[in-house]
Amino acid sequence: MNGEIILPYLIIVPLFGAFSMPIVSLAGRKAREAWAVLVSGITFIVGSAIFYAVYENGPILYTLGAKNPFGQGAGFPIRIVWEVDLLSALMVLMVTFVAFLAVLYSIGYMRHDTGLDKYYTLVIILELGMLGIAITGDLFNFYVFLEIMSIASYALVAFRNDTWEGIEAGIKYMFVGSVASSFVLLGIALLYGQYGTLTMGYLAIKLAQNPTVVAKVALAFFIAGLLFKSGASPVHMWLADAHPAAPSSISAMLSGLVIKIGGVYALARILFSIYGASVSMKTVGWIIIIFACITLIIGNAMAVIQEDMKRLLAYSSVGQIGYILLGLGIGLAGYGTKAGEIAIAGAVYHTFNHALMKALLFLIAGAVIHELGTRNLNELSGLAKTMPKTTFAFLIGAAAIIGMPPLNGFASKWLIYESSATFNQVLATIAIIGTAFCTAAYVRVLYTFFGRPSEKVMKAKDPEASMLWPVVILALAIIIMGLFPWQISDKIMIPVARTLENQLGYVATLMGGA
Amino acid sequence: MKRTIAYLSLLFIVGALLYIANPNYGLKFGPGGEDWLKYRYTDNYYIEHGVEEVGGTNIVTDIVFDYRGYDTIGEATVLFTAIAGAIALLRPWRGDGK
């Protein structure tokens, strides 16, 4: 299969789906839901095909509007390029999979809401924005798609405009997110002013030839803006409000995908592929590690004391972002060592795993809220009796996120522990403390679920098929991935870590591009 | 306390930006002569080849709709999203319309 031929459809399909949604929705509710499921389903198929193509044949370079990115006799790229290496392809697979399940879940979950034509339009645009970020090889284009993703998620967080918390969280998220985006734009402007190109691969060459103080200031702006977007402490507070207030299908996409694509993936891409050779990776790595440690402890510790189920999950997301950033930071600080490579593999693996687990947990929280109308954990005691399938799926998700051996979270956390233990003992200790808090938080929820049934819980039942199936599929994915942890790690995650570390390969793909 | 830190960091950011605005070691303003080809080689290419490659005499529209047309699709999508979002948030509350 030729990756270059199918790659454009990754953008064309959701773009067409979103822009045609207002017309399709004239045909009524059924048509609109079918259209949304169809569009996201086709995108998922295209995404899987691209992952397969990149896995088999290596990275794809695609130039928009010409056969190659260079003009007549110019040695530098003048057009926008897409550069899909194994990391991008993995992110594409993750986004299309979780987004498809979230759309499927919305059919049942959003039944009682109004304005659903806008809702499906925005969900597909959110997916489009994330895909655009994952495949792009151009810095300004990255910003455009970051904005598409951000604006769609501001609107979706506040989608339930008759609840006070939706509007409050939406406003908070929008103000913070806009400042973060403008930081990123400022960084891009500085780099363009100094180096005169916007293509990531070519910028890497220019940076390596002439590292300047402007580039360092721009890097500081990038790190600041993207840490905001990924919800790292001490700038995680918007996340703890936004994720509980959004509809659960959206929380699943926000927590599972948006903070990783817009935050962690972008950070990894900029740090490794653009700045790789031209800044001190040790310094940058330690900066990331410090933020990661704060995030780890604060996120997981705050999760323990929450009464609200979705807020607990949101803080847990902050904590898990801490692990991912820790892996990334060690990968930078220990660049070129075995520990560094394992740390990046662990970070990427955990990104993928956490997308599945947190999407599963948020979808379950949505099902519980849908049945019972409350998110207060104290009122949910004894849920196992009346919603057994849902509770069982929650058990799987919670065990996976803690890192129980037969499930997928174990392998990814193990890689991060192992690398941090070989890199620096203190970091390993902090990671273990974070996991202890995380375990406490989830055991507390499970304890409530398996307790004596309260009166409120008695009339609950398992959700309908369209809400149950995405949950079942995610739980199955977690179990199946848990059966082959080291195979996945060796076959996919370690090669991904190698491609990310290999900055020369990234540049060579661009410059030697057909 | 928090506010003081915030203002101090703002001051630091402004200071850093002013520092790199010095043409001796930072950004060059209005690069001309040799600097033009060193810092604005991409722009130079667009100006030299834009007319023959794209066919429009307006370089800005040549860039925005041809060389970097994909960004323009993105910007159109941003507008579309903003409108969809605004309409979605300004719709009547559930149960209000009846």
XYZ file of C-alpha atoms in Angstrom:
612
model
C 0.000 0.000 0.000
C 1.334 3.394 -0.938
C 1.237 5.777 1.999
C 1.623 8.917 -0.082
C -1.605 8.274 -1.945
C -3.766 7.726 1.113
C -2.183 10.354 3.365
C -4.199 13.357 2.072
C -7.452 11.547 2.887
C -6.553 11.782 6.551
C -7.297 15.510 6.253
C -9.778 15.459 3.366
C -12.238 13.038 4.990
C -12.757 14.842 8.318
C -12.607 18.247 6.614
C -15.305 17.239 4.151
C -17.264 15.594 6.945
C -17.194 18.696 9.125
C -18.004 21.185 6.371
C -20.841 19.067 5.013
C -22.353 18.405 8.437
C -24.638 21.499 8.401
C -26.123 20.309 5.084
C -26.392 16.647 6.052
C -28.052 17.513 9.330
C -30.957 19.070 7.404
C -31.977 15.454 6.749
C -32.620 14.910 10.425
C -31.114 13.395 13.503
C -30.475 9.853 12.197
C -28.659 11.117 9.105
C -26.447 13.387 11.203
C -25.418 10.615 13.593
C -24.839 8.165 10.766
C -22.741 10.769 8.926
C -20.595 11.483 11.977
C -19.989 7.777 12.626
C -19.264 7.165 8.936
C -16.785 10.042 8.681
C -14.896 9.151 11.842
C -14.989 5.463 10.887
C -13.455 6.126 7.472
C -10.861 8.345 9.136
C -10.011 5.477 11.457
C -9.549 3.137 8.495
C -7.335 5.692 6.740
C -5.382 6.233 9.967
C -4.754 2.513 10.403
C -3.689 2.204 6.774
C -1.209 5.055 7.233
C 0.193 3.503 10.379
C 0.635 0.221 8.536
C 2.255 1.946 5.539
C 4.702 3.899 7.706
C 5.488 0.861 9.816
C 6.275 -1.201 6.717
C 7.940 1.357 4.441
C 9.386 4.029 6.682
C 8.558 7.725 6.933
C 6.424 9.503 4.353
C 7.181 12.959 3.006
C 4.318 14.670 1.225
C 4.558 18.087 -0.405
C 1.376 20.076 -0.871
C 1.118 21.462 -4.374
C 4.249 20.063 -5.995
C 6.285 16.927 -6.493
C 8.933 18.018 -4.017
C 9.244 20.761 -1.413
C 12.002 22.594 -3.277
C 11.407 25.094 -6.034
C 13.454 25.630 -9.174
C 17.093 25.658 -8.230
C 16.420 26.410 -4.587
C 18.106 24.340 -1.928
C 15.474 25.088 0.667
C 11.823 24.038 0.978
C 9.319 26.624 -0.176
C 6.120 24.647 0.237
C 4.285 23.112 3.158
C 5.252 19.510 3.779
C 3.756 16.681 5.752
C 6.307 14.484 7.386
C 4.892 11.323 8.919
C 7.408 9.224 10.785
C 6.593 6.337 13.092
C 5.762 8.581 16.069
C 3.331 10.679 14.007
C 1.758 7.527 12.606
C 1.268 6.108 16.085
C -0.378 9.354 17.186
C -2.616 9.251 14.091
C -3.695 5.726 14.944
C -4.420 6.702 18.561
C -6.406 9.821 17.621
C -8.543 8.182 14.961
C -9.302 5.162 17.171
C -10.349 7.056 20.294
C -12.200 9.739 18.309
C -14.204 7.076 16.473
C -15.241 5.460 19.743
C -16.097 8.846 21.277
C -18.359 9.679 18.323
C -20.026 6.270 18.590
C -20.553 6.835 22.302
C -22.056 10.285 21.707
C -25.078 8.787 19.955
C -26.465 7.462 23.205
C -24.804 9.856 25.596
C -25.824 13.137 23.937
C -29.419 11.995 23.333
C -30.958 14.568 25.671
C -28.939 17.541 24.440
C -29.810 20.137 21.856
C -27.653 21.668 19.142
C -26.223 18.314 18.092
C -25.451 19.343 14.509
C -22.951 21.823 15.956
C -21.707 19.205 18.380
C -20.802 16.653 15.699
C -19.264 19.359 13.515
C -17.031 20.441 16.385
C -16.060 16.887 17.341
C -14.944 16.104 13.808
C -13.043 19.397 13.639
C -11.360 18.548 16.938
C -10.211 15.266 15.410
C -9.094 17.104 12.263
C -7.026 19.554 14.277
C -5.236 16.777 16.128
C -4.519 14.853 12.928
C -3.149 18.019 11.323
C -0.748 18.512 14.221
C 0.392 14.907 14.114
C 1.298 14.807 10.428
C 2.597 18.302 9.738
C 6.230 19.093 9.009
C 5.755 22.857 8.975
C 5.932 25.049 12.039
C 3.314 27.633 11.135
C 0.995 24.937 9.884
C 1.421 23.295 13.275
C 0.193 26.531 14.875
C -2.850 26.727 12.582
C -3.912 23.214 13.513
C -3.142 23.822 17.174
C -5.637 26.691 16.978
C -8.245 24.568 15.178
C -7.940 21.963 17.908
C -7.986 24.527 20.718
C -10.961 26.519 19.473
C -13.001 23.372 18.904
C -12.189 22.186 22.408
C -13.076 25.552 24.022
C -16.491 25.371 22.389
C -16.972 21.721 23.325
C -16.005 22.221 26.967
C -18.693 24.880 27.295
C -21.124 22.935 25.116
C -23.703 22.464 27.865
C -24.390 26.159 28.062
C -27.209 25.776 30.603
C -24.830 24.528 33.293
C -22.831 27.128 35.200
C -19.721 24.951 35.410
C -19.586 24.390 31.656
C -19.471 28.104 30.956
C -17.067 28.809 33.800
C -14.653 26.093 32.752
C -14.954 27.129 29.118
C -14.042 30.730 29.897
C -11.127 29.684 32.062
C -9.828 27.244 29.464
C -10.219 29.805 26.694
C -8.297 32.570 28.458
C -5.464 30.312 29.558
C -5.344 28.464 26.256
C -5.249 31.652 24.193
C -2.278 32.949 26.153
C -0.536 29.608 25.662
C -1.239 29.663 21.914
C 0.092 33.189 21.626
C 3.308 32.083 23.322
C 3.699 29.417 20.661
C 2.991 31.939 17.901
C 5.522 34.352 19.370
C 8.117 31.591 19.399
C 7.397 30.811 15.734
C 7.642 34.501 14.814
C 11.031 34.794 16.515
C 12.352 31.707 14.750
C 11.109 32.932 11.379
C 12.655 36.345 11.932
C 15.995 34.797 12.722
C 16.164 31.874 10.298
C 13.767 32.742 7.484
C 12.145 29.323 7.125
C 9.153 27.596 8.660
C 9.822 23.989 7.659
C 10.758 21.978 10.733
C 13.442 19.853 9.094
C 15.140 22.777 7.365
C 14.890 24.877 10.513
C 16.820 22.123 12.279
C 19.672 22.531 9.763
C 19.669 26.316 10.091
C 19.634 26.062 13.877
C 22.529 23.642 13.935
C 24.591 25.940 11.688
C 23.936 29.049 13.703
C 22.550 28.612 17.224
C 21.571 32.047 18.518
C 20.091 33.487 21.655
C 16.879 34.197 19.728
C 16.416 30.467 19.247
C 16.777 29.894 22.970
C 14.160 32.533 23.811
C 11.857 30.988 21.214
C 12.435 27.582 22.783
C 11.462 28.981 26.177
C 8.219 30.279 24.676
C 7.510 26.908 23.058
C 8.116 25.003 26.288
C 5.964 27.425 28.292
C 3.084 27.381 25.819
C 3.105 23.631 25.310
C 3.347 22.825 29.020
C 0.171 24.904 29.406
C -1.479 22.860 26.692
C -0.425 19.556 28.205
C -1.727 20.501 31.634
C 1.565 20.217 33.520
C 1.766 21.662 37.029
C 1.778 24.485 38.047
C -0.477 25.389 35.090
C -2.852 22.444 35.318
C -5.790 24.251 36.942
C -7.707 24.818 33.717
C -7.615 21.072 33.113
C -9.142 20.200 36.468
C -12.097 22.457 35.648
C -12.433 21.802 31.931
C -12.385 18.010 31.896
C -15.153 17.499 34.487
C -17.378 20.176 32.964
C -17.262 18.897 29.392
C -19.659 16.189 28.171
C -18.028 12.824 28.933
C -17.389 11.890 25.318
C -15.451 15.156 25.043
C -13.616 14.612 28.334
C -12.454 11.306 26.935
C -11.051 13.051 23.861
C -9.585 15.949 25.855
C -7.912 13.805 28.450
C -6.969 10.997 26.131
C -5.867 12.965 23.084
C -5.801 16.770 23.190
C -3.342 17.196 26.046
C -1.031 14.675 24.405
C -1.122 15.802 20.798
C -1.180 19.528 21.539
C 1.187 19.214 24.474
C 3.450 16.211 24.725
C 3.720 15.246 21.056
C 4.363 18.831 19.975
C 6.931 19.244 22.727
C 8.711 16.041 21.720
C 8.687 17.051 18.057
C 10.049 20.537 18.705
C 12.653 19.446 21.236
C 13.996 16.443 19.350
C 13.407 17.139 15.683
C 13.997 20.893 15.564
C 16.240 21.728 18.503
C 17.893 18.320 18.819
C 21.481 19.180 17.907
C 21.583 22.863 18.732
C 20.740 23.262 22.421
C 22.069 21.552 25.502
C 19.694 18.632 25.794
C 20.775 17.988 29.341
C 19.582 21.413 30.523
C 16.287 21.233 28.657
C 15.793 17.682 29.856
C 16.224 18.673 33.484
C 13.784 21.566 33.092
C 11.190 19.116 31.769
C 12.031 16.642 34.539
C 11.462 19.254 37.252
C 8.032 20.105 35.867
C 7.321 16.391 35.463
C 8.084 15.668 39.116
C 5.888 18.526 40.354
C 3.117 17.376 38.013
C 3.416 13.773 39.130
C 3.092 14.514 42.815
C 0.474 17.274 42.628
C -1.736 15.547 40.085
C -1.844 12.205 41.836
C -2.071 13.636 45.343
C -4.957 15.904 44.396
C -6.747 12.938 42.836
C -6.898 11.188 46.201
C -8.981 13.861 47.923
C -11.610 14.424 45.218
C -15.295 13.774 45.868
C -16.281 14.296 42.251
C -15.677 11.298 40.004
C -14.742 13.217 36.861
C -12.557 15.671 38.757
C -10.689 12.709 40.205
C -10.110 11.384 36.704
C -8.998 14.832 35.532
C -6.398 15.121 38.298
C -5.308 11.586 37.536
C -4.726 12.734 33.938
C -2.462 15.480 35.249
C -0.560 12.860 37.227
C -0.167 10.582 34.220
C 1.049 13.489 32.075
C 3.721 13.763 34.750
C 4.920 10.228 33.928
C 4.957 10.971 30.219
C 6.906 14.191 30.740
C 9.283 12.366 33.072
C 10.004 9.854 30.335
C 10.486 12.649 27.822
C 12.742 14.605 30.190
C 14.928 11.595 30.938
C 15.051 10.874 27.217
C 16.467 14.366 26.685
C 18.784 14.487 29.680
C 20.094 10.999 28.992
C 20.229 11.463 25.229
C 22.164 8.732 23.496
C 22.237 6.387 26.485
C 20.268 3.190 26.920
C 18.236 4.745 29.753
C 17.287 7.680 27.549
C 16.026 5.440 24.778
C 14.000 3.296 27.166
C 12.569 6.426 28.781
C 11.303 7.768 25.453
C 9.900 4.376 24.539
C 8.135 4.325 27.900
C 6.797 7.853 27.431
C 5.400 7.071 23.980
C 4.002 3.764 25.162
C 2.382 5.426 28.152
C 0.923 8.141 25.916
C -0.800 5.497 23.840
C -1.894 3.428 26.835
C -3.148 6.382 28.787
C -5.228 7.501 25.823
C -7.029 4.153 25.920
C -7.379 3.911 29.707
C -8.454 7.469 30.335
C -10.904 7.404 27.447
C -12.348 4.205 28.945
C -12.604 5.699 32.443
C -14.217 8.933 31.239
C -16.698 7.044 29.078
C -17.641 4.962 32.118
C -17.995 8.087 34.242
C -20.292 9.414 31.529
C -22.381 6.251 31.629
C -22.703 6.511 35.419
C -23.722 10.162 35.227
C -26.145 9.362 32.448
C -27.846 6.672 34.571
C -27.720 8.281 38.000
C -27.396 11.991 37.349
C -24.683 12.456 39.958
C -20.895 12.588 39.934
C -20.499 12.608 43.687
C -18.566 9.513 44.688
C -20.275 9.299 48.078
C -23.638 8.730 46.421
C -22.370 6.008 44.108
C -21.762 3.290 46.657
C -22.709 -0.224 45.596
C -22.748 0.467 41.889
C -21.355 -3.019 41.211
C -24.723 -4.534 42.025
C -26.802 -2.649 39.486
C -24.250 -1.752 36.814
C -22.006 -4.845 36.797
C -20.600 -4.539 33.258
C -19.755 -0.883 33.722
C -18.119 -1.518 37.079
C -16.113 -4.402 35.653
C -14.858 -2.194 32.844
C -13.944 0.462 35.407
C -12.032 -2.169 37.354
C -10.004 -2.974 34.247
C -9.346 0.698 33.512
C -8.348 1.476 37.087
C -6.068 -1.559 37.335
C -4.455 -0.605 34.032
C -3.825 2.979 35.072
C -2.241 1.904 38.347
C -0.072 -0.509 36.366
C -1.241 -4.000 37.306
C 0.893 -6.636 35.541
C -1.546 -8.344 33.174
C -2.733 -5.027 31.706
C -1.109 -2.578 29.332
C -0.276 0.127 31.895
C 2.247 -2.175 33.541
C 4.716 -2.373 30.701
C 4.727 1.337 29.948
C 5.123 2.353 33.579
C 7.784 -0.302 34.031
C 9.837 1.210 31.204
C 9.600 4.626 32.858
C 10.513 3.240 36.299
C 13.383 1.239 34.890
C 14.867 4.160 33.007
C 14.424 6.586 35.888
C 16.014 4.101 38.290
C 19.072 3.728 36.076
C 19.182 7.450 35.375
C 18.620 8.869 38.843
C 17.353 7.104 41.971
C 15.539 10.161 43.320
C 13.356 10.392 40.230
C 12.415 6.735 40.550
C 11.383 7.348 44.160
C 9.199 10.287 43.123
C 7.598 8.175 40.403
C 6.817 5.426 42.924
C 5.318 7.945 45.370
C 3.110 9.243 42.564
C 1.916 5.725 41.825
C 1.149 5.167 45.509
C -1.155 8.215 45.480
C -2.688 7.068 42.209
C -3.389 3.624 43.661
C -4.986 5.177 46.742
C -7.290 7.291 44.579
C -8.523 4.416 42.437
C -8.813 1.893 45.257
C -10.987 4.404 47.030
C -13.321 4.637 44.022
C -13.462 0.862 43.646
C -14.132 0.479 47.354
C -17.123 2.767 46.937
C -18.370 0.885 43.885
C -18.246 -2.481 45.635
C -19.772 -1.188 48.852
C -23.334 -1.550 50.147
C -25.827 -0.318 47.510
C -27.277 3.058 48.353
C -30.904 3.824 47.563
C -30.039 6.059 44.664
C -28.093 3.296 42.940
C -30.870 0.690 43.134
C -32.747 1.786 40.034
C -29.667 2.119 37.826
C -28.864 -0.314 35.018
C -26.114 -0.852 32.476
C -26.188 1.659 29.610
C -27.551 0.975 26.148
C -25.581 -0.675 23.360
C -24.147 2.433 21.668
C -22.653 3.533 24.987
C -21.613 0.078 26.127
C -19.800 -0.998 22.956
C -17.093 1.700 22.957
C -16.429 0.844 26.607
C -16.172 -2.860 25.795
C -13.897 -2.225 22.812
C -11.555 -0.045 24.872
C -11.466 -2.586 27.709
C -10.695 -5.355 25.225
C -7.948 -3.241 23.640
C -6.403 -2.730 27.077
C -6.527 -6.450 27.871
C -5.161 -7.522 24.489
C -2.363 -4.959 24.605
C -1.651 -6.198 28.118
C -1.088 -9.728 26.836
C 1.793 -8.712 24.568
C 3.553 -5.931 26.471
C 7.171 -6.666 25.493
C 6.341 -7.605 21.920
C 4.649 -4.212 21.441
C 7.504 -2.501 23.210
C 10.184 -4.151 21.055
C 8.332 -4.000 17.737
C 6.789 -0.534 17.950
C 7.796 1.588 20.918
C 11.583 1.142 20.795
C 11.671 1.870 17.011
C 9.497 4.932 17.696
C 11.954 6.099 20.333
C 14.810 5.581 17.860
C 13.107 7.579 15.115
C 12.405 10.401 17.559
C 16.007 10.496 18.714
C 17.296 10.319 15.162
C 17.173 13.969 14.186
C 19.399 13.417 11.159
C 16.889 10.921 9.842
C 14.118 13.474 10.174
C 16.124 16.068 8.269
C 17.254 13.544 5.668
C 13.651 12.553 4.972
C 12.913 16.164 4.147
C 16.030 17.021 2.184
C 16.294 13.768 0.272
C 12.569 13.724 -0.339
C 11.440 12.542 -3.748
C 2.433 37.233 46.523
C 1.214 35.410 43.440
C 0.563 38.712 41.724
C 4.068 39.946 42.498
C 5.592 36.824 40.980
C 3.357 37.214 37.949
C 4.425 40.815 37.367
C 8.071 39.949 37.922
C 7.930 37.116 35.383
C 6.153 39.414 32.934
C 8.956 41.910 33.428
C 11.476 39.137 32.816
C 9.750 38.101 29.590
C 9.641 41.678 28.325
C 13.298 42.051 29.275
C 14.243 38.908 27.360
C 12.320 40.093 24.300
C 13.983 43.516 24.449
C 17.354 41.823 24.805
C 16.977 39.810 21.631
C 15.609 42.837 19.773
C 19.164 44.176 19.616
C 20.398 43.796 16.013
C 23.990 43.212 17.128
C 23.268 39.736 18.436
C 19.532 39.265 17.988
C 16.893 39.911 15.363
C 17.729 42.151 12.429
C 15.104 44.706 11.531
C 14.590 45.482 7.866
C 17.434 43.296 6.581
C 18.815 44.646 3.328
C 21.790 44.024 1.083
C 23.594 40.809 1.957
C 21.353 40.199 4.930
C 18.334 40.035 2.657
C 19.504 36.811 1.027
C 20.805 35.464 4.310
C 17.610 35.920 6.326
C 14.847 36.224 3.718
C 15.879 33.681 1.097
C 12.397 32.135 1.050
C 10.742 35.510 0.467
C 13.258 36.229 -2.272
C 12.325 32.989 -3.989
C 8.627 33.850 -3.856
C 9.250 37.302 -5.311
C 11.475 35.993 -8.100
C 9.453 32.964 -9.136
C 5.950 33.794 -7.942
C 4.668 35.302 -11.150
C 5.862 32.555 -13.484
C 5.091 29.656 -11.136
C 1.669 30.708 -9.912
C 0.527 33.274 -12.431
C -0.783 35.966 -10.118
C 0.939 39.323 -9.957
C 0.106 39.779 -6.303
C 2.792 37.972 -4.362
C 0.801 37.858 -1.148
C -2.140 36.078 -2.736
C 0.280 33.811 -4.590
C 1.765 32.724 -1.280
C -1.479 32.558 0.667
C -3.429 30.620 -1.932
C -0.770 28.578 -3.688
C 2.523 28.039 -1.870
C 0.867 27.997 1.522
C -2.723 27.285 0.524
C -3.043 24.537 3.105
C -2.621 27.108 5.869
C -5.458 29.082 4.318
C -7.707 26.023 4.445
C -6.732 25.796 8.095
C -7.610 29.445 8.700
C -10.971 28.963 6.988
C -11.541 25.998 9.273
C -10.654 28.123 12.296
C -13.317 30.650 11.262
C -15.836 27.895 10.612
C -15.080 26.404 14.019
C -15.384 29.739 15.750
C -18.765 30.345 14.137
C -19.993 26.835 14.894
C -18.795 27.227 18.480
C -20.391 30.626 18.944
C -23.713 29.430 17.549
C -23.528 26.288 19.669
C -22.933 28.280 22.851
C -25.544 30.946 22.112
C -28.352 28.468 21.411
C -31.380 28.549 23.743
C -31.121 26.549 26.937
C -32.693 23.122 27.103
C -36.413 23.490 27.821
C -36.359 27.237 27.190
C -37.824 27.090 23.708
C -41.015 25.317 24.719
